[in-house]
PDB file of C-alpha atoms in Angstrom:
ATOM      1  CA  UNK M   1     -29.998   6.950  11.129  1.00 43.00           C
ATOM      2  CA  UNK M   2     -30.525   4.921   8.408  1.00 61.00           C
ATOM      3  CA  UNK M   3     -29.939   0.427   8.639  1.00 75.00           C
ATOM      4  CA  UNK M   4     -25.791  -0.504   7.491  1.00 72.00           C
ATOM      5  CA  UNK M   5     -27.497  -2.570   5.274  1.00 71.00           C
ATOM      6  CA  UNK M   6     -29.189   0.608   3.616  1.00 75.00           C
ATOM      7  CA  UNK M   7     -25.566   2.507   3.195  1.00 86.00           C
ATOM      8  CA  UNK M   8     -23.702   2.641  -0.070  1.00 91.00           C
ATOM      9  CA  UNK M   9     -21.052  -0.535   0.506  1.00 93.00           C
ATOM     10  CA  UNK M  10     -18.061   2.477  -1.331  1.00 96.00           C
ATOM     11  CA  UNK M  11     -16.963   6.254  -0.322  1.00 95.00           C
ATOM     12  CA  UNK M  12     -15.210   8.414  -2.267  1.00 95.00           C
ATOM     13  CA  UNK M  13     -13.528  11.298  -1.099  1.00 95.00           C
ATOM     14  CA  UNK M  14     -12.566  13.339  -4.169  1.00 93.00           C
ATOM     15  CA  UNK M  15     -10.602  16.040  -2.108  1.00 89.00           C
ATOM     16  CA  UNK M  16      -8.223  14.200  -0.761  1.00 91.00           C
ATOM     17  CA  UNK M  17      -7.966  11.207  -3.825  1.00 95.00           C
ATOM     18  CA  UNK M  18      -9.221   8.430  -1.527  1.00 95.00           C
ATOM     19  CA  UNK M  19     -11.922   5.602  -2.188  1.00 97.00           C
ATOM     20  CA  UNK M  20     -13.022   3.133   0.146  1.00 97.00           C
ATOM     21  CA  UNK M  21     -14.460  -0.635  -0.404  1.00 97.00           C
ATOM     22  CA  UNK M  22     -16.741  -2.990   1.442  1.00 96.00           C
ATOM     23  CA  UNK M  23     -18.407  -6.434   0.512  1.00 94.00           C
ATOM     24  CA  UNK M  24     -20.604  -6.086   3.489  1.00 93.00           C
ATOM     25  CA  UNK M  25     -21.295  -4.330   6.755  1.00 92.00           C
ATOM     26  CA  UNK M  26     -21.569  -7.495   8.839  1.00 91.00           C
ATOM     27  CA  UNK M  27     -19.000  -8.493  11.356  1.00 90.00           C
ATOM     28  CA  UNK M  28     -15.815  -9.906   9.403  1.00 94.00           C
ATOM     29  CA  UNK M  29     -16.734  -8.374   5.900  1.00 96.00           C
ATOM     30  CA  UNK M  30     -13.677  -7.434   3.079  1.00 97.00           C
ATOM     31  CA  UNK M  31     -12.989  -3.728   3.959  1.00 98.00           C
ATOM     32  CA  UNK M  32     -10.362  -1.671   1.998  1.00 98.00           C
ATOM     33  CA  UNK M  33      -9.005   1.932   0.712  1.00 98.00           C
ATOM     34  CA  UNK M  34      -6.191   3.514  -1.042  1.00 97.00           C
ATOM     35  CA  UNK M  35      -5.109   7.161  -0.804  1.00 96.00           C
ATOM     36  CA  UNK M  36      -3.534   9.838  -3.396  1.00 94.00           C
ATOM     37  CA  UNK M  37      -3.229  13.015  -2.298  1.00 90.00           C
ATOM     38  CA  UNK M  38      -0.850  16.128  -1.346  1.00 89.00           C
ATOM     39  CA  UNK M  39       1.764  14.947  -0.459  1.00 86.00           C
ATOM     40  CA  UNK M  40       3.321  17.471   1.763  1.00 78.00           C
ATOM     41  CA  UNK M  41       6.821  19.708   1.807  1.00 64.00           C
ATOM     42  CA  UNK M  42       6.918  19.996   5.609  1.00 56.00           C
ATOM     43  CA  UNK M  43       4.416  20.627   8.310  1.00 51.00           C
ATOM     44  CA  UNK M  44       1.198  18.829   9.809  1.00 53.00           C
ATOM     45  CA  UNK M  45       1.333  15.106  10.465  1.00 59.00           C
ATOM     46  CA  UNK M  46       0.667  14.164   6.800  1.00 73.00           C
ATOM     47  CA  UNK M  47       3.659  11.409   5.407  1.00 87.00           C
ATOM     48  CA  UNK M  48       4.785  10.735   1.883  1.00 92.00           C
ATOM     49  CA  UNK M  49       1.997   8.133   1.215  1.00 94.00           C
ATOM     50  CA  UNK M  50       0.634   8.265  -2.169  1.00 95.00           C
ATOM     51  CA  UNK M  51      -1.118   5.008  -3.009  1.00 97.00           C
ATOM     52  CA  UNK M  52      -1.243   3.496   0.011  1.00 97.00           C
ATOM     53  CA  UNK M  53      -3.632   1.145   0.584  1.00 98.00           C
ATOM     54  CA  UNK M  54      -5.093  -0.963   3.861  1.00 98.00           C
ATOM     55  CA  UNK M  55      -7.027  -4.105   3.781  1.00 98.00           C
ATOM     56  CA  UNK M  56      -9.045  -5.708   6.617  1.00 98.00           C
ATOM     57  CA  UNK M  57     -11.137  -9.130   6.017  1.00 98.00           C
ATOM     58  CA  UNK M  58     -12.451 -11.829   8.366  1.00 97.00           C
ATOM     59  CA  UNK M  59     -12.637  -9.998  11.250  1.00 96.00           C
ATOM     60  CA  UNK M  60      -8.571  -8.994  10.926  1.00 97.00           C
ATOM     61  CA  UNK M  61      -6.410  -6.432   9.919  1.00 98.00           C
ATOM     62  CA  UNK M  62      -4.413  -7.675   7.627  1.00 98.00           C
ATOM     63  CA  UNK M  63      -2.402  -4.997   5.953  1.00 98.00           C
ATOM     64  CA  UNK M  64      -1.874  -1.538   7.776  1.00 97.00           C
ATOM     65  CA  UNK M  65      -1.336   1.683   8.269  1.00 95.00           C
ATOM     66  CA  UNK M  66       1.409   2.155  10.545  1.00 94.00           C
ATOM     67  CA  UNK M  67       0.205   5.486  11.584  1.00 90.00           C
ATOM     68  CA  UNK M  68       2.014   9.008  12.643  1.00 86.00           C
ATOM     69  CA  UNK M  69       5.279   8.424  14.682  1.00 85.00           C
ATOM     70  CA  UNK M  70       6.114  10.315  18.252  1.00 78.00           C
ATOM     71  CA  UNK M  71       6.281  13.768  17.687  1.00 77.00           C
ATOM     72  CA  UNK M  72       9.177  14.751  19.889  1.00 75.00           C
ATOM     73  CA  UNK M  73      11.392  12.363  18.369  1.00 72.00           C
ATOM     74  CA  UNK M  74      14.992  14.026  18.632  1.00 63.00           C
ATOM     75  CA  UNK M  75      18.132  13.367  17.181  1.00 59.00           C
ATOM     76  CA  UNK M  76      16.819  13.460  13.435  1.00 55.00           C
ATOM     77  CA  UNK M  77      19.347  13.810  10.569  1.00 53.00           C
ATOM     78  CA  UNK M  78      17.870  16.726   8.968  1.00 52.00           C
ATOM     79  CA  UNK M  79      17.778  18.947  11.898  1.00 53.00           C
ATOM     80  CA  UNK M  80      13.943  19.908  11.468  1.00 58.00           C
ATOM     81  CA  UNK M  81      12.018  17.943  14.265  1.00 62.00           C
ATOM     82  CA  UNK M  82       9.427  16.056  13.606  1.00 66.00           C
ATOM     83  CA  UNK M  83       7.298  18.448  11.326  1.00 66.00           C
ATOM     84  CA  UNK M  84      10.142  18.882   8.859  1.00 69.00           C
ATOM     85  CA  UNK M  85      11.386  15.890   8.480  1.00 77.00           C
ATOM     86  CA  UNK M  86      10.543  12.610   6.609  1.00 84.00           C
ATOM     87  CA  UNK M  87      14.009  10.900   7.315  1.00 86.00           C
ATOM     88  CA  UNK M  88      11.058   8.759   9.574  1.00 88.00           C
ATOM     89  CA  UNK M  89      10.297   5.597   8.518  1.00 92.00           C
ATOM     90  CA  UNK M  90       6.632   6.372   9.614  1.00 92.00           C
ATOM     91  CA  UNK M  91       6.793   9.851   7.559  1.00 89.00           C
ATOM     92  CA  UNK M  92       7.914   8.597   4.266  1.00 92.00           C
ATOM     93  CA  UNK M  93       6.652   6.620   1.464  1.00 95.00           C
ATOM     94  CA  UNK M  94       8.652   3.513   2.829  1.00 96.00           C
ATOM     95  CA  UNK M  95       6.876   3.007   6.031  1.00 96.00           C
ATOM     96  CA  UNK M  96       3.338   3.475   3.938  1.00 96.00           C
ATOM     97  CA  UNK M  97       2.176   0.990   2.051  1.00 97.00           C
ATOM     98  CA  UNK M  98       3.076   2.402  -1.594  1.00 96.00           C
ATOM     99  CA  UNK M  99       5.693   2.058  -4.794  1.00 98.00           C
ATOM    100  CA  UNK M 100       8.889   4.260  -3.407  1.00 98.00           C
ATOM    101  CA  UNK M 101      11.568   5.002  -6.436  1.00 98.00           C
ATOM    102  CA  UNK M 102      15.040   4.575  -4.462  1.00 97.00           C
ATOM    103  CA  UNK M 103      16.386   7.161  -6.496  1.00 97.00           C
ATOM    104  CA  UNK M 104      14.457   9.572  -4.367  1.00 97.00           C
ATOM    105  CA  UNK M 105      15.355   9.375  -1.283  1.00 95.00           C
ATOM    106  CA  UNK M 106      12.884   9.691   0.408  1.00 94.00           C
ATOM    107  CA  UNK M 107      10.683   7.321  -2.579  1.00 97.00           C
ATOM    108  CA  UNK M 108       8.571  10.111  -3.221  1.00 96.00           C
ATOM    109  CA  UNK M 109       9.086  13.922  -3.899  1.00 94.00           C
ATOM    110  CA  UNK M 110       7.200  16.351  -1.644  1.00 90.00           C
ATOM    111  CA  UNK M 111       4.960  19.131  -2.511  1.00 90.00           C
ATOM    112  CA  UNK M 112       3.221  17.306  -5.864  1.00 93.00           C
ATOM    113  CA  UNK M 113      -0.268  15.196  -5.839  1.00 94.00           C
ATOM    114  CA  UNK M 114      -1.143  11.830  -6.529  1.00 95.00           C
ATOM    115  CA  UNK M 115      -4.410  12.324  -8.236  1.00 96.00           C
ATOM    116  CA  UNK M 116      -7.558   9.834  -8.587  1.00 97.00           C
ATOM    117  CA  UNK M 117      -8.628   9.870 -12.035  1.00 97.00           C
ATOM    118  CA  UNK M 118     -10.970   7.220 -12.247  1.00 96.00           C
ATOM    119  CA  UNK M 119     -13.249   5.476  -9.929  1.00 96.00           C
ATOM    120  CA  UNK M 120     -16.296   2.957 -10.214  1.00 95.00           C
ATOM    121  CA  UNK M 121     -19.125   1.319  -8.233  1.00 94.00           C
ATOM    122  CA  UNK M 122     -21.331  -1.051  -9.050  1.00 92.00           C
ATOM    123  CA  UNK M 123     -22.864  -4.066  -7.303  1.00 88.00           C
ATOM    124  CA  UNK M 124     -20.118  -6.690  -8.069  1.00 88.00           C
ATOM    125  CA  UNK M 125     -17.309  -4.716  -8.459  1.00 91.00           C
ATOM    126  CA  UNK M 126     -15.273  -1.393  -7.929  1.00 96.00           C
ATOM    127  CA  UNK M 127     -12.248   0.141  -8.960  1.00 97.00           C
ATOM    128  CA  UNK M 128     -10.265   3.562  -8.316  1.00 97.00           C
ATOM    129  CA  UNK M 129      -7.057   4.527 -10.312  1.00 98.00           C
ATOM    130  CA  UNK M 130      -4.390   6.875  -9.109  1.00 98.00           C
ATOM    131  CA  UNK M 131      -2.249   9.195 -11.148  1.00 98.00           C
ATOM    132  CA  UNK M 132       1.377   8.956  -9.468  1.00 98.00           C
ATOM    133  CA  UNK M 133       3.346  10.528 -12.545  1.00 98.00           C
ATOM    134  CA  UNK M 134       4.103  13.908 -10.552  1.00 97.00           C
ATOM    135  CA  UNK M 135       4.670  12.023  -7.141  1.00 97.00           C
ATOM    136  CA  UNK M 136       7.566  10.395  -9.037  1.00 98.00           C
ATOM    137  CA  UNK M 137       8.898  13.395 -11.207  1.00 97.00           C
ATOM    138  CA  UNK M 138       8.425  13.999 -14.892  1.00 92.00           C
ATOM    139  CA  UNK M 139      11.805  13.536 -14.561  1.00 95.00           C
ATOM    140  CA  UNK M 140      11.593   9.876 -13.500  1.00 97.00           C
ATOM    141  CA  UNK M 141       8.611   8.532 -15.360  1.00 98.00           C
ATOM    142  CA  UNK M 142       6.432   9.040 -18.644  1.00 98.00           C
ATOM    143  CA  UNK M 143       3.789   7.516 -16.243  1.00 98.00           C
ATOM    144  CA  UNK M 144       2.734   5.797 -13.099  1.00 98.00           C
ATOM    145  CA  UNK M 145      -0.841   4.709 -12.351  1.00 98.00           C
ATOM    146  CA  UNK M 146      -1.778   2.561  -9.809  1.00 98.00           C
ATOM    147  CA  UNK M 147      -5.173   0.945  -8.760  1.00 98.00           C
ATOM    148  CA  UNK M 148      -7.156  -0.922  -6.819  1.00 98.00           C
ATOM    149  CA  UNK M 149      -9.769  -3.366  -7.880  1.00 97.00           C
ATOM    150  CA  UNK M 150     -12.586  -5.135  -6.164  1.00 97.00           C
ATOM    151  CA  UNK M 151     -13.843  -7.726  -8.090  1.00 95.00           C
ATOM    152  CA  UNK M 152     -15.101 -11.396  -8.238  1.00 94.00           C
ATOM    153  CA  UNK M 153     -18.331 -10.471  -6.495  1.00 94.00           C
ATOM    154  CA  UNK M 154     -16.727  -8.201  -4.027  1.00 95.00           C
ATOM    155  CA  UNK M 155     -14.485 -11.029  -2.556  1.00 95.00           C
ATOM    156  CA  UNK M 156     -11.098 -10.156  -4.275  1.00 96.00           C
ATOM    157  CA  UNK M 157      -8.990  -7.492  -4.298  1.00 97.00           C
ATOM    158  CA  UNK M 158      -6.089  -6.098  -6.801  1.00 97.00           C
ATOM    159  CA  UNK M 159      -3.664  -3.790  -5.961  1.00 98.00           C
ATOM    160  CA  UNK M 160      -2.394  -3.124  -9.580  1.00 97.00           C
ATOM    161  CA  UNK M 161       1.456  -0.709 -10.747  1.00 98.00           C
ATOM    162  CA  UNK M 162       2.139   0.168 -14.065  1.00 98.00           C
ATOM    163  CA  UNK M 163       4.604   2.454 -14.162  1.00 98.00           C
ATOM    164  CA  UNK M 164       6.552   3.430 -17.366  1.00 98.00           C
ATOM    165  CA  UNK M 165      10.451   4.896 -16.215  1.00 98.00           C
ATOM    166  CA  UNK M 166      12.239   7.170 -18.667  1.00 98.00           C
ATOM    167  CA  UNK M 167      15.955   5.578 -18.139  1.00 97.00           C
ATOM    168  CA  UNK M 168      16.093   2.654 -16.038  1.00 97.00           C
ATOM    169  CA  UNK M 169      14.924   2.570 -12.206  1.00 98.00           C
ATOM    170  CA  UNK M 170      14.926   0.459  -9.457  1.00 98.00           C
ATOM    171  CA  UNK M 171      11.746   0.366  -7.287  1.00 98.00           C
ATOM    172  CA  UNK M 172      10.092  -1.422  -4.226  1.00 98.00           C
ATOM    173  CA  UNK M 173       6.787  -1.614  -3.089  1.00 98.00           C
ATOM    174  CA  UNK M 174       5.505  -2.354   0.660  1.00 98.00           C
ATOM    175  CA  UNK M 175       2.902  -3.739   2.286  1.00 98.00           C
ATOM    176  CA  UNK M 176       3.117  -3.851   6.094  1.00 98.00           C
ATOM    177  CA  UNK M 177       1.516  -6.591   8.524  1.00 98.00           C
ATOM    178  CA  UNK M 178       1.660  -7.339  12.407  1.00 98.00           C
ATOM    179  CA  UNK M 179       4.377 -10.074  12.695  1.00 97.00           C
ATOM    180  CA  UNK M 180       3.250 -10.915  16.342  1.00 96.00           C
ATOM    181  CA  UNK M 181      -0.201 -12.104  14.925  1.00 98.00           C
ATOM    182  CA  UNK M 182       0.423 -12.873  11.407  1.00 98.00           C
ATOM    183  CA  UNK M 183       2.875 -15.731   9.526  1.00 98.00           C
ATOM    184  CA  UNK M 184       3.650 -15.496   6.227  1.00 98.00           C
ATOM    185  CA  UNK M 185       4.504 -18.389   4.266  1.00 98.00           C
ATOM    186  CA  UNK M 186       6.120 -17.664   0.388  1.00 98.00           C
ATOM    187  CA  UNK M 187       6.230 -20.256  -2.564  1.00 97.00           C
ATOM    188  CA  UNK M 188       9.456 -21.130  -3.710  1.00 96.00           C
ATOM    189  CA  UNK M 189       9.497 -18.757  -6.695  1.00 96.00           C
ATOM    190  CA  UNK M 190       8.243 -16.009  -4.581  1.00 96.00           C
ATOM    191  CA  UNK M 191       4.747 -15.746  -6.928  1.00 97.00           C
ATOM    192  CA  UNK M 192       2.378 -16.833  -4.356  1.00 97.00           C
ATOM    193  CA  UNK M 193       1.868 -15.950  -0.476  1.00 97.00           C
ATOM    194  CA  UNK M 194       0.274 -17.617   2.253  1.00 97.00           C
ATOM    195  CA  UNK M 195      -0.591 -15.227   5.046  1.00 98.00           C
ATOM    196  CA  UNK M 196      -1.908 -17.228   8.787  1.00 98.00           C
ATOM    197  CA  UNK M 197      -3.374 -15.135  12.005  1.00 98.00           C
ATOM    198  CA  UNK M 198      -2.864 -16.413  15.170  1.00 97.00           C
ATOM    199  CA  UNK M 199      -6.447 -17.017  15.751  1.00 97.00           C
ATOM    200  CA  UNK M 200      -6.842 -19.538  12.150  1.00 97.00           C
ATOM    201  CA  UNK M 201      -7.928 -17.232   9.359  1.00 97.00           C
ATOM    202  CA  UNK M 202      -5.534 -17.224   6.341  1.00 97.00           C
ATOM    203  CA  UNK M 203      -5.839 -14.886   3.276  1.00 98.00           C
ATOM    204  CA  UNK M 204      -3.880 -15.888  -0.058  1.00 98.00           C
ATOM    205  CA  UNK M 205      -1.731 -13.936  -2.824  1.00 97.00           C
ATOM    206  CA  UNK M 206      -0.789 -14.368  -5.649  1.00 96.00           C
ATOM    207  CA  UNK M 207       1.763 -11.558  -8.026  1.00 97.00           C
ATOM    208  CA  UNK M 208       1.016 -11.433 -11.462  1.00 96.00           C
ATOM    209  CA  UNK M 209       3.182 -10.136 -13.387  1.00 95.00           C
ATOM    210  CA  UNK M 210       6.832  -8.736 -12.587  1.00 91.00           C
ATOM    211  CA  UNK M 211       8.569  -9.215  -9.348  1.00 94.00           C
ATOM    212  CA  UNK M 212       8.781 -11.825  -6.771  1.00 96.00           C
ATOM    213  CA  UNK M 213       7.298 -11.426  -3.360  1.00 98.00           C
ATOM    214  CA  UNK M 214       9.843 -11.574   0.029  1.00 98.00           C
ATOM    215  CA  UNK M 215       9.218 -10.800   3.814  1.00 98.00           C
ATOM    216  CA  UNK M 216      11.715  -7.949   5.515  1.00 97.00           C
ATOM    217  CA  UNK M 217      11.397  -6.522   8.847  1.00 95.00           C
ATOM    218  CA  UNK M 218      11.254  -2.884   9.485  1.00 95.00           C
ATOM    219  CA  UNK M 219      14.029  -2.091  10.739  1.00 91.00           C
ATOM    220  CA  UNK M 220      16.955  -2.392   8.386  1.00 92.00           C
ATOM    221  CA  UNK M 221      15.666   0.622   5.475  1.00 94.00           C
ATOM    222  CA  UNK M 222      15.796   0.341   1.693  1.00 96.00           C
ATOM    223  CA  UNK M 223      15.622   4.157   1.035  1.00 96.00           C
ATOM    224  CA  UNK M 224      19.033   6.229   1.742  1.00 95.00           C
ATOM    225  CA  UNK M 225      16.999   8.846   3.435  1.00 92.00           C
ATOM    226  CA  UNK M 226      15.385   6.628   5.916  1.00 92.00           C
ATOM    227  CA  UNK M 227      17.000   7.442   8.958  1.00 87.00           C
ATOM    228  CA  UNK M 228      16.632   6.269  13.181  1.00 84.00           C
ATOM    229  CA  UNK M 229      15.824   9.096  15.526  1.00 81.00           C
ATOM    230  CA  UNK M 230      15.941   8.644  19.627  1.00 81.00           C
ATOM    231  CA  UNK M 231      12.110   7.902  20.676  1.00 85.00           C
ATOM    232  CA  UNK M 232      10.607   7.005  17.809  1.00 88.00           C
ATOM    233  CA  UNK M 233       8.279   4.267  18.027  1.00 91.00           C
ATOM    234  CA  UNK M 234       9.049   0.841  17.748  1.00 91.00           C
ATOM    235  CA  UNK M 235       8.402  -1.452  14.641  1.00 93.00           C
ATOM    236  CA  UNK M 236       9.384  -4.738  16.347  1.00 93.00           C
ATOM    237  CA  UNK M 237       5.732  -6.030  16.275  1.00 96.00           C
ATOM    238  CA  UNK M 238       5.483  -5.283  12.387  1.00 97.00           C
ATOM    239  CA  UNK M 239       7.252  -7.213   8.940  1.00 98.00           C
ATOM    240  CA  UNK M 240       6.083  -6.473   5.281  1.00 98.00           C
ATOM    241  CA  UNK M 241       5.680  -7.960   1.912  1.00 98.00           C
ATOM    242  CA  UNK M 242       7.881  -6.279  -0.371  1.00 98.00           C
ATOM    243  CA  UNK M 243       8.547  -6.661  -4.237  1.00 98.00           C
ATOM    244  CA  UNK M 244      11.224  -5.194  -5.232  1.00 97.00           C
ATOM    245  CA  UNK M 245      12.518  -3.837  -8.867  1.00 97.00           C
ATOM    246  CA  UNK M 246      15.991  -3.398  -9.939  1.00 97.00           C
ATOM    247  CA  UNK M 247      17.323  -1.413 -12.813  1.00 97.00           C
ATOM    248  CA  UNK M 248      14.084  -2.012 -14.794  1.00 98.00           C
ATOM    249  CA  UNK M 249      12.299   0.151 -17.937  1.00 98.00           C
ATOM    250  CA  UNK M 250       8.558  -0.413 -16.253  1.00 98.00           C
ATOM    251  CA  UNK M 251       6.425  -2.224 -13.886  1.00 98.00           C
ATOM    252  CA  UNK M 252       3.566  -4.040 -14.748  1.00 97.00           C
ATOM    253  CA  UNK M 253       2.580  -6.460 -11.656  1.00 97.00           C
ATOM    254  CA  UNK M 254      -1.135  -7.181 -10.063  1.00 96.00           C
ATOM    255  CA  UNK M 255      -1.007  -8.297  -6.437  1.00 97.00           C
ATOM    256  CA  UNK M 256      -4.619 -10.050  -6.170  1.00 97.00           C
ATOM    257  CA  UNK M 257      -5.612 -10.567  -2.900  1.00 97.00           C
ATOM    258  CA  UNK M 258      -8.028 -13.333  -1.557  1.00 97.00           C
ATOM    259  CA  UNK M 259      -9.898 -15.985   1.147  1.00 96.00           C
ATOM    260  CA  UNK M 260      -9.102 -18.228  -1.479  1.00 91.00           C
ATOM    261  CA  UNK M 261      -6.392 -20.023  -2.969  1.00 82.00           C
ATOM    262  CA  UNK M 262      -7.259 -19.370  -6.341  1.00 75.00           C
ATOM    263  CA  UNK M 263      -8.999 -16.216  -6.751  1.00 64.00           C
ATOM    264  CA  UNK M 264      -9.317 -16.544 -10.684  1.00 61.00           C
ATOM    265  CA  UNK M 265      -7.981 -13.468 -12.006  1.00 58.00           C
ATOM    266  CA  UNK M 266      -6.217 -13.298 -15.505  1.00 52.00           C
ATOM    267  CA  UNK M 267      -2.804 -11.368 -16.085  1.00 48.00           C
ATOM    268  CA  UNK M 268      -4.837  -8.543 -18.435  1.00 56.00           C
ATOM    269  CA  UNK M 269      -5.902  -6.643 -15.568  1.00 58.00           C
ATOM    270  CA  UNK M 270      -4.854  -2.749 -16.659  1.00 63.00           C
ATOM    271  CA  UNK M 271      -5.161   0.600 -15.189  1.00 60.00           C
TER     272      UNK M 271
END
């Protein structure tokens, strides 16, 4: 078994659209990933999660997956069980950490790939992008890309939209945290984030471009398929970050990510 320090600090996984990113394997380093994908029309455990993304650094977790819900959750709208149906919060894009169109109601269509066009390594920085234009319907968009971007010597990370809508849209996009361990605090014009761990460590934001950040629970849902159903598991424990997009031709925002209050990264970052 080869040393950590020997191993490849990225992993791409070309058959399922997903790329992985590491400053370091020591204790506490920046680790992050974002997925494309099938998304699914029913069946399996898979969710409606194209371009979801996770990001762990200083030891925490700071931004989630929220996982698969209970599988013998009852009482669902759609009649389908658990399998069937993405009326879950869990299931759908809204409860994943992704851009969800609320014209779909479930902010993603089913049955159509986000695909991973482009990805790059080197030994300061790495990016993936993500082809979202079918997730959304050629109905809905000319395009949608979305990427990720490791830069700044591997310590800061962009999660980058651009999304071009044929008529206008209105759009949100997520990114869920444990509120029991983590307090957010948002500048007045909503540009800049503050995020504080129980335990000390703080990681900073800053949105570039469109949009303003806010805080919302998880309980009250922004989609009008996103629908309760008796045993599924509780979100109490778990806020998000969510910028939000209303009646708008595009989206063109960066959300840069950092230890740092000022991270240094310029509004021309493009995918």
């Amino acid at each position: 078994v080869p040393e950590l320090s020997a191993m490849p600090l990225d992993y791409t996984m070309i058959g399922i659209d997903a790329f992985t990113v590491r400053n370091g394997w020591e204790r506490g380093s920046l680790y992050a990933g974002m997925i494309g994908g099938y998304n699914p029309g029913g069946g399996s455990h898979n969710q409606l999660d194209s371009g979801a993304f996770v990001y762990h650094n200083l030891g925490k977790m700071w931004f989630t997956d929220l996982g698969s819900d209970y599988y013998n959750s009852v009482g669902i709208a759609n009649g389908l069980g658990y399998f069937g149906n993405y009326a879950l919060y869990r299931r759908n894009a809204e409860g994943n950490n992704c851009l969800c169109l609320t014209s779909l109601p479930f902010g993603q269509l089913m049955g159509k790939r986000g695909v991973m066009t482009d990805y790059r390594s080197s030994d300061s920085a790495s990016y993936m992008i993500i082809d979202n234009t079918a997730v959304y319907g050629d109905e809905k968009v000319r395009s949608a890309k979305r990427g990720m971007l490791l830069t700044n010597d591997r310590r800061t990370l962009v999660i980058k939209d651009e999304v071009d809508f044929i008529g206008n849209e209105s759009a949100f996009s997520t990114a869920h945290f444990e509120s029991d361990k983590i307090t957010p605090e948002l500048s007045e014009d909503g540009k800049k984030a503050t995020l504080t761990h129980s335990t000390g460590e703080r990681i900073y934001l800053t949105l570039l471009g469109d949009g303003r950040l806010e805080v919302m629970n998880c309980t009250d849902p922004l989609l009008s398929g996103t629908a309760p159903a008796e045993g599924e598991y509780s979100r109490d424990n778990y806020s998000r970050l969510v910028v939000r997009y209303e009646n708008v031709k595009s989206i063109n925002t960066a959300l840069v990510i950092d230890t740092s209050e000022d991270a240094g990264i310029k509004e021309n970052i493009s995918v």
